[in-house]
mmCIF file of C-alpha atoms in Angstrom:
data_model
loop_
_atom_site.group_PDB
_atom_site.id
_atom_site.type_symbol
_atom_site.label_atom_id
_atom_site.label_comp_id
_atom_site.label_asym_id
_atom_site.label_seq_id
_atom_site.Cartn_x
_atom_site.Cartn_y
_atom_site.Cartn_z
ATOM 1 C CA UNK A 28 -41.063 120.246 145.914
ATOM 2 C CA UNK A 29 -42.182 123.155 143.722
ATOM 3 C CA UNK A 30 -40.130 123.442 140.520
ATOM 4 C CA UNK A 31 -38.034 126.536 139.946
ATOM 5 C CA UNK A 32 -39.999 127.338 136.762
ATOM 6 C CA UNK A 33 -43.393 127.249 138.522
ATOM 7 C CA UNK A 34 -42.035 129.235 141.464
ATOM 8 C CA UNK A 35 -40.616 131.879 139.157
ATOM 9 C CA UNK A 36 -43.909 132.105 137.273
ATOM 10 C CA UNK A 37 -45.786 132.559 140.555
ATOM 11 C CA UNK A 38 -43.455 135.325 141.728
ATOM 12 C CA UNK A 39 -43.359 137.071 138.330
ATOM 13 C CA UNK A 40 -47.125 137.380 137.920
ATOM 14 C CA UNK A 41 -47.746 140.061 140.611
ATOM 15 C CA UNK A 42 -44.725 142.050 139.458
ATOM 16 C CA UNK A 43 -46.045 142.101 135.892
ATOM 17 C CA UNK A 44 -49.331 143.446 137.252
ATOM 18 C CA UNK A 45 -47.384 146.196 139.023
ATOM 19 C CA UNK A 46 -45.509 146.910 135.793
ATOM 20 C CA UNK A 47 -48.772 147.167 133.806
ATOM 21 C CA UNK A 48 -50.126 149.764 136.235
ATOM 22 C CA UNK A 49 -46.920 151.794 135.997
ATOM 23 C CA UNK A 50 -46.937 151.643 132.189
ATOM 24 C CA UNK A 51 -50.613 152.615 132.009
ATOM 25 C CA UNK A 52 -49.919 155.710 134.110
ATOM 26 C CA UNK A 53 -46.870 156.419 131.929
ATOM 27 C CA UNK A 54 -48.904 156.318 128.710
ATOM 28 C CA UNK A 55 -51.630 158.524 130.217
ATOM 29 C CA UNK A 56 -48.998 161.014 131.421
ATOM 30 C CA UNK A 57 -47.373 161.157 127.968
ATOM 31 C CA UNK A 58 -50.737 161.753 126.253
ATOM 32 C CA UNK A 59 -51.697 164.471 128.760
ATOM 33 C CA UNK A 60 -48.295 166.159 128.355
ATOM 34 C CA UNK A 61 -48.607 166.102 124.547
ATOM 35 C CA UNK A 62 -52.135 167.543 124.692
ATOM 36 C CA UNK A 63 -50.822 170.307 126.941
ATOM 37 C CA UNK A 64 -48.042 171.075 124.446
ATOM 38 C CA UNK A 65 -50.630 171.203 121.639
ATOM 39 C CA UNK A 66 -52.788 173.526 123.741
ATOM 40 C CA UNK A 67 -49.766 175.776 124.353
ATOM 41 C CA UNK A 68 -48.900 175.717 120.651
ATOM 42 C CA UNK A 69 -45.385 174.470 121.428
ATOM 43 C CA UNK A 70 -45.520 170.957 119.949
ATOM 44 C CA UNK A 71 -42.448 170.224 117.804
ATOM 45 C CA UNK A 72 -41.251 167.063 116.059
ATOM 46 C CA UNK A 73 -38.862 166.149 118.881
ATOM 47 C CA UNK A 74 -41.353 166.874 121.680
ATOM 48 C CA UNK A 75 -42.999 163.394 121.853
ATOM 49 C CA UNK A 76 -39.727 161.464 122.163
ATOM 50 C CA UNK A 77 -38.321 164.067 124.589
ATOM 51 C CA UNK A 78 -41.361 163.656 126.863
ATOM 52 C CA UNK A 79 -41.157 159.865 126.552
ATOM 53 C CA UNK A 80 -37.461 159.860 127.513
ATOM 54 C CA UNK A 81 -38.078 162.195 130.459
ATOM 55 C CA UNK A 82 -40.942 160.134 131.860
ATOM 56 C CA UNK A 83 -39.005 156.886 131.350
ATOM 57 C CA UNK A 84 -36.530 158.008 134.035
ATOM 58 C CA UNK A 85 -39.330 158.228 136.594
ATOM 59 C CA UNK A 86 -40.847 154.976 135.334
ATOM 60 C CA UNK A 87 -37.538 153.171 135.849
ATOM 61 C CA UNK A 88 -37.092 154.549 139.376
ATOM 62 C CA UNK A 89 -40.665 153.774 140.436
ATOM 63 C CA UNK A 90 -40.515 150.274 138.913
ATOM 64 C CA UNK A 91 -37.236 149.524 140.691
ATOM 65 C CA UNK A 92 -38.639 150.672 144.060
ATOM 66 C CA UNK A 93 -41.936 148.787 143.739
ATOM 67 C CA UNK A 94 -40.273 145.582 142.534
ATOM 68 C CA UNK A 95 -37.810 145.844 145.426
ATOM 69 C CA UNK A 96 -40.665 146.332 147.886
ATOM 70 C CA UNK A 97 -42.504 143.325 146.485
ATOM 71 C CA UNK A 98 -39.365 141.173 146.636
ATOM 72 C CA UNK A 99 -38.634 142.081 150.250
ATOM 73 C CA UNK A 100 -42.242 141.298 151.220
ATOM 74 C CA UNK A 101 -41.857 137.796 149.763
ATOM 75 C CA UNK A 102 -38.950 137.001 152.082
ATOM 76 C CA UNK A 103 -41.044 137.595 155.227
ATOM 77 C CA UNK A 104 -44.469 136.438 153.999
ATOM 78 C CA UNK A 105 -45.713 133.021 155.097
ATOM 79 C CA UNK A 106 -47.720 132.805 151.867
ATOM 80 C CA UNK A 107 -44.434 132.427 149.990
ATOM 81 C CA UNK A 108 -42.042 131.093 152.644
ATOM 82 C CA UNK A 109 -44.284 128.059 153.186
ATOM 83 C CA UNK A 110 -44.042 127.088 149.512
ATOM 84 C CA UNK A 111 -42.263 123.691 149.422
ATOM 85 C CA UNK A 112 -38.962 124.835 147.955
ATOM 86 C CA UNK A 113 -35.457 125.622 149.164
ATOM 87 C CA UNK A 114 -34.434 129.093 150.340
ATOM 88 C CA UNK A 115 -31.881 129.181 147.525
ATOM 89 C CA UNK A 116 -34.634 128.576 144.959
ATOM 90 C CA UNK A 117 -36.863 131.176 146.605
ATOM 91 C CA UNK A 118 -34.131 133.811 146.547
ATOM 92 C CA UNK A 119 -33.081 132.997 142.954
ATOM 93 C CA UNK A 120 -36.643 132.916 141.622
ATOM 94 C CA UNK A 121 -37.479 136.140 143.448
ATOM 95 C CA UNK A 122 -34.450 137.892 141.959
ATOM 96 C CA UNK A 123 -35.153 136.520 138.472
ATOM 97 C CA UNK A 124 -38.821 137.515 138.623
ATOM 98 C CA UNK A 125 -37.845 141.114 139.449
ATOM 99 C CA UNK A 126 -35.401 141.107 136.570
ATOM 100 C CA UNK A 127 -38.015 139.744 134.146
ATOM 101 C CA UNK A 128 -40.490 142.409 135.239
ATOM 102 C CA UNK A 129 -37.864 145.139 134.794
ATOM 103 C CA UNK A 130 -37.001 143.825 131.316
ATOM 104 C CA UNK A 131 -40.716 143.904 130.519
ATOM 105 C CA UNK A 132 -40.874 147.560 131.581
ATOM 106 C CA UNK A 133 -37.732 148.319 129.572
ATOM 107 C CA UNK A 134 -39.091 146.725 126.396
ATOM 108 C CA UNK A 135 -42.364 148.608 126.802
ATOM 109 C CA UNK A 136 -40.388 151.846 127.169
ATOM 110 C CA UNK A 137 -38.447 150.982 124.011
ATOM 111 C CA UNK A 138 -41.711 150.573 122.108
ATOM 112 C CA UNK A 139 -42.847 153.974 123.391
ATOM 113 C CA UNK A 140 -39.528 155.497 122.283
ATOM 114 C CA UNK A 141 -39.958 154.122 118.760
ATOM 115 C CA UNK A 142 -43.574 155.269 118.513
ATOM 116 C CA UNK A 143 -42.826 158.791 119.761
ATOM 117 C CA UNK A 144 -39.690 158.945 117.598
ATOM 118 C CA UNK A 145 -41.670 158.608 114.340
ATOM 119 C CA UNK A 146 -42.247 162.383 113.809
ATOM 120 C CA UNK A 147 -38.552 163.074 114.547
ATOM 121 C CA UNK A 148 -37.119 160.122 112.605
ATOM 122 C CA UNK A 149 -35.572 162.098 109.732
ATOM 123 C CA UNK A 150 -33.678 164.496 111.997
ATOM 124 C CA UNK A 151 -32.723 161.682 114.383
ATOM 125 C CA UNK A 152 -31.261 159.621 111.550
ATOM 126 C CA UNK A 153 -29.152 162.550 110.391
ATOM 127 C CA UNK A 154 -27.898 163.271 113.932
ATOM 128 C CA UNK A 155 -27.074 159.577 114.447
ATOM 129 C CA UNK A 156 -25.046 159.411 111.233
ATOM 130 C CA UNK A 157 -23.132 162.557 112.213
ATOM 131 C CA UNK A 158 -22.319 161.114 115.642
ATOM 132 C CA UNK A 159 -21.149 157.769 114.220
ATOM 133 C CA UNK A 160 -18.979 159.550 111.642
ATOM 134 C CA UNK A 161 -17.348 161.619 114.383
ATOM 135 C CA UNK A 162 -16.668 158.486 116.456
ATOM 136 C CA UNK A 163 -15.249 156.712 113.410
ATOM 137 C CA UNK A 164 -12.860 159.549 112.625
ATOM 138 C CA UNK A 165 -11.598 159.768 116.204
ATOM 139 C CA UNK A 166 -11.127 156.034 116.832
ATOM 140 C CA UNK A 167 -9.231 153.014 115.547
ATOM 141 C CA UNK A 168 -10.819 152.698 112.108
ATOM 142 C CA UNK A 169 -9.608 149.141 111.530
ATOM 143 C CA UNK A 170 -11.493 147.838 114.577
ATOM 144 C CA UNK A 171 -14.274 150.433 114.730
ATOM 145 C CA UNK A 172 -17.199 148.022 114.182
ATOM 146 C CA UNK A 173 -15.854 145.507 116.690
ATOM 147 C CA UNK A 174 -15.136 148.194 119.311
ATOM 148 C CA UNK A 175 -18.595 149.707 118.984
ATOM 149 C CA UNK A 176 -20.279 146.290 119.181
ATOM 150 C CA UNK A 177 -18.270 145.198 122.211
ATOM 151 C CA UNK A 178 -18.794 148.552 123.934
ATOM 152 C CA UNK A 179 -22.576 148.260 123.506
ATOM 153 C CA UNK A 180 -22.590 144.648 124.726
ATOM 154 C CA UNK A 181 -20.369 145.451 127.713
ATOM 155 C CA UNK A 182 -22.558 148.435 128.653
ATOM 156 C CA UNK A 183 -25.679 146.226 128.559
ATOM 157 C CA UNK A 184 -23.946 143.533 130.623
ATOM 158 C CA UNK A 185 -22.844 146.116 133.201
ATOM 159 C CA UNK A 186 -26.365 147.574 133.413
ATOM 160 C CA UNK A 187 -27.853 144.103 133.996
ATOM 161 C CA UNK A 188 -25.213 143.129 136.569
ATOM 162 C CA UNK A 189 -25.532 146.476 138.372
ATOM 163 C CA UNK A 190 -29.324 146.073 138.546
ATOM 164 C CA UNK A 191 -29.034 142.597 140.085
ATOM 165 C CA UNK A 192 -26.279 143.814 142.413
ATOM 166 C CA UNK A 193 -28.467 146.659 143.706
ATOM 167 C CA UNK A 194 -31.286 144.203 144.426
ATOM 168 C CA UNK A 195 -29.015 141.780 146.289
ATOM 169 C CA UNK A 196 -27.602 144.703 148.299
ATOM 170 C CA UNK A 197 -31.092 145.913 149.238
ATOM 171 C CA UNK A 198 -32.143 142.376 150.227
ATOM 172 C CA UNK A 199 -29.048 141.852 152.360
ATOM 173 C CA UNK A 200 -29.514 145.203 154.114
ATOM 174 C CA UNK A 201 -33.214 144.490 154.684
ATOM 175 C CA UNK A 202 -32.721 140.956 155.994
ATOM 176 C CA UNK A 203 -29.780 141.961 158.177
ATOM 177 C CA UNK A 204 -31.811 144.733 159.789
ATOM 178 C CA UNK A 205 -34.818 142.438 160.115
ATOM 179 C CA UNK A 206 -32.714 139.751 161.795
ATOM 180 C CA UNK A 207 -31.149 142.149 164.277
ATOM 181 C CA UNK A 208 -34.496 143.631 165.341
ATOM 182 C CA UNK A 209 -35.859 140.176 166.174
ATOM 183 C CA UNK A 210 -33.708 140.325 169.304
ATOM 184 C CA UNK A 211 -35.345 143.571 170.464
ATOM 185 C CA UNK A 212 -38.521 144.090 172.565
ATOM 186 C CA UNK A 213 -41.723 144.241 170.493
ATOM 187 C CA UNK A 214 -42.713 147.667 171.845
ATOM 188 C CA UNK A 215 -39.668 149.389 170.335
ATOM 189 C CA UNK A 216 -38.979 147.241 167.298
ATOM 190 C CA UNK A 217 -40.115 149.835 164.738
ATOM 191 C CA UNK A 218 -37.909 152.583 166.157
ATOM 192 C CA UNK A 219 -34.872 150.358 166.569
ATOM 193 C CA UNK A 220 -35.450 148.808 163.153
ATOM 194 C CA UNK A 221 -35.282 152.275 161.603
ATOM 195 C CA UNK A 222 -32.058 153.051 163.516
ATOM 196 C CA UNK A 223 -30.557 149.668 162.619
ATOM 197 C CA UNK A 224 -31.407 150.098 158.927
ATOM 198 C CA UNK A 225 -29.521 153.388 158.908
ATOM 199 C CA UNK A 226 -26.558 151.790 160.690
ATOM 200 C CA UNK A 227 -26.574 148.784 158.350
ATOM 201 C CA UNK A 228 -26.794 151.005 155.250
ATOM 202 C CA UNK A 229 -23.860 153.103 156.487
ATOM 203 C CA UNK A 230 -21.865 149.940 157.256
ATOM 204 C CA UNK A 231 -22.546 148.424 153.846
ATOM 205 C CA UNK A 232 -21.739 151.742 152.204
ATOM 206 C CA UNK A 233 -18.396 151.806 153.954
ATOM 207 C CA UNK A 234 -17.646 148.188 153.030
ATOM 208 C CA UNK A 235 -18.595 148.856 149.411
ATOM 209 C CA UNK A 236 -16.427 152.001 149.235
ATOM 210 C CA UNK A 237 -13.440 150.028 150.538
ATOM 211 C CA UNK A 238 -14.151 147.285 148.014
ATOM 212 C CA UNK A 239 -14.535 149.807 145.159
ATOM 213 C CA UNK A 240 -11.233 151.493 146.059
ATOM 214 C CA UNK A 241 -9.423 148.161 146.154
ATOM 215 C CA UNK A 242 -10.841 147.032 142.814
ATOM 216 C CA UNK A 243 -9.943 150.393 141.299
ATOM 217 C CA UNK A 244 -6.340 149.912 142.476
ATOM 218 C CA UNK A 245 -6.322 146.450 140.908
ATOM 219 C CA UNK A 246 -7.646 147.776 137.595
ATOM 220 C CA UNK A 247 -4.940 150.461 137.542
ATOM 221 C CA UNK A 248 -1.981 148.305 138.564
ATOM 222 C CA UNK A 249 -2.786 144.733 137.550
ATOM 223 C CA UNK A 250 -0.433 144.208 134.592
ATOM 224 C CA UNK A 251 -2.512 141.517 132.917
ATOM 225 C CA UNK A 252 -5.146 144.120 131.985
ATOM 226 C CA UNK A 253 -2.781 147.042 131.567
ATOM 227 C CA UNK A 254 -2.799 146.842 127.780
ATOM 228 C CA UNK A 255 -6.618 146.808 127.707
ATOM 229 C CA UNK A 256 -7.189 149.696 130.093
ATOM 230 C CA UNK A 257 -7.655 152.211 127.281
ATOM 231 C CA UNK A 258 -10.559 150.223 125.818
ATOM 232 C CA UNK A 259 -13.980 151.195 127.102
ATOM 233 C CA UNK A 260 -15.479 147.732 126.780
ATOM 234 C CA UNK A 261 -12.607 146.077 128.674
ATOM 235 C CA UNK A 262 -13.138 148.341 131.674
ATOM 236 C CA UNK A 263 -16.899 147.785 131.535
ATOM 237 C CA UNK A 264 -16.475 144.003 131.462
ATOM 238 C CA UNK A 265 -14.043 144.200 134.391
ATOM 239 C CA UNK A 266 -16.493 146.325 136.383
ATOM 240 C CA UNK A 267 -19.201 143.731 135.667
ATOM 241 C CA UNK A 268 -16.916 140.936 136.856
ATOM 242 C CA UNK A 269 -16.226 142.642 140.181
ATOM 243 C CA UNK A 270 -19.919 143.336 140.744
ATOM 244 C CA UNK A 271 -20.718 139.687 139.989
ATOM 245 C CA UNK A 272 -18.197 138.488 142.579
ATOM 246 C CA UNK A 273 -19.487 140.908 145.209
ATOM 247 C CA UNK A 274 -23.122 140.086 144.331
ATOM 248 C CA UNK A 275 -22.452 136.340 144.735
ATOM 249 C CA UNK A 276 -20.999 136.964 148.196
ATOM 250 C CA UNK A 277 -24.101 138.984 149.104
ATOM 251 C CA UNK A 278 -26.329 136.197 147.749
ATOM 252 C CA UNK A 279 -24.613 133.651 149.996
ATOM 253 C CA UNK A 280 -25.275 135.942 152.964
ATOM 254 C CA UNK A 281 -28.960 136.341 151.978
ATOM 255 C CA UNK A 282 -29.537 132.588 151.667
ATOM 256 C CA UNK A 283 -27.816 132.025 155.027
ATOM 257 C CA UNK A 284 -30.077 134.585 156.732
ATOM 258 C CA UNK A 285 -33.173 133.031 155.137
ATOM 259 C CA UNK A 286 -32.153 129.565 156.326
ATOM 260 C CA UNK A 287 -31.076 130.461 159.864
ATOM 261 C CA UNK A 288 -32.655 133.707 161.071
ATOM 262 C CA UNK A 289 -35.473 135.200 158.976
ATOM 263 C CA UNK A 290 -38.986 134.175 159.995
ATOM 264 C CA UNK A 291 -42.329 135.264 158.589
ATOM 265 C CA UNK A 292 -44.166 138.258 159.974
ATOM 266 C CA UNK A 293 -47.647 136.737 159.615
#
C-alpha cells in the first residue's frame, strides 16, 4: 500500500512543473510589458507593481484551470488509479497536491509583488499608514489590533476553504457526468457528455443557490451569532464553516463515485 506522503509527492510533482511554466511565462510577460513602458516613455514608480498585480489575476485563473484539468485526469487515468492505495487517499492526495501547487504559485507571486514594489515602496508605505489610520479612527480602538488580525486570518481561511470547495465541486460535477455517460452508446458519448455536463452544472448551481439562501437565513436569524454579526471576521469564519460542511458532503460523493462507478479511460 503506497503511503499518503509518497502518493502526494507523486501527484504534486507534475503540478509543480505546470506551475513553473506558468510562472516563467508570467516573468517574461512582466519584463516585456516593462520594456514596452520604457519604450513609450511612460514608466512610473508604481508601474512595475501595477503590471505584476494585473498579470497575477491571469496567472491565478490559468493555474486554477490547469491544476483542475490535471486533477480530473488523475481520476480516470489507469497510471494513477492502479496505484495500490485507497480511493479516499487518492482523492485527498490529489486535492492536497493541487493546493500545494497553488500555494507555490501564490508565494511566487508574492515575491514578484515585493520585487516590483521596491521602486514604489516610499509612496506605498505612506498610503498604507494613511489607510490604517483611517480604519483605526472609524473602528473600535480598544480592540483594533485584534479585529484587524482576526479579519486577516478569517479572510485567508475563507480563501483557502473556497479554493478547496471549488475543486471538490468541479470534481463532483466531472465524475457525475462521467458516470452518467458510461451508460450511453459509445458513438454519441461525447455529445451526450457535453449535454450532461451542462445539466449537471445547472443542477449543482441550483442546489448550491438553495443551500446559500438557507445558510444566509441562518446567519441572519440564528440568535447564537446575532451579537457577532457586525464583526467582519465572525461572518467570514461562519462562511468558511458552511463551505467546509458542504465540501465534506461533496467529498463523500466523490469517493463513492470513485469506488463504485468511475473506471479508467485507458
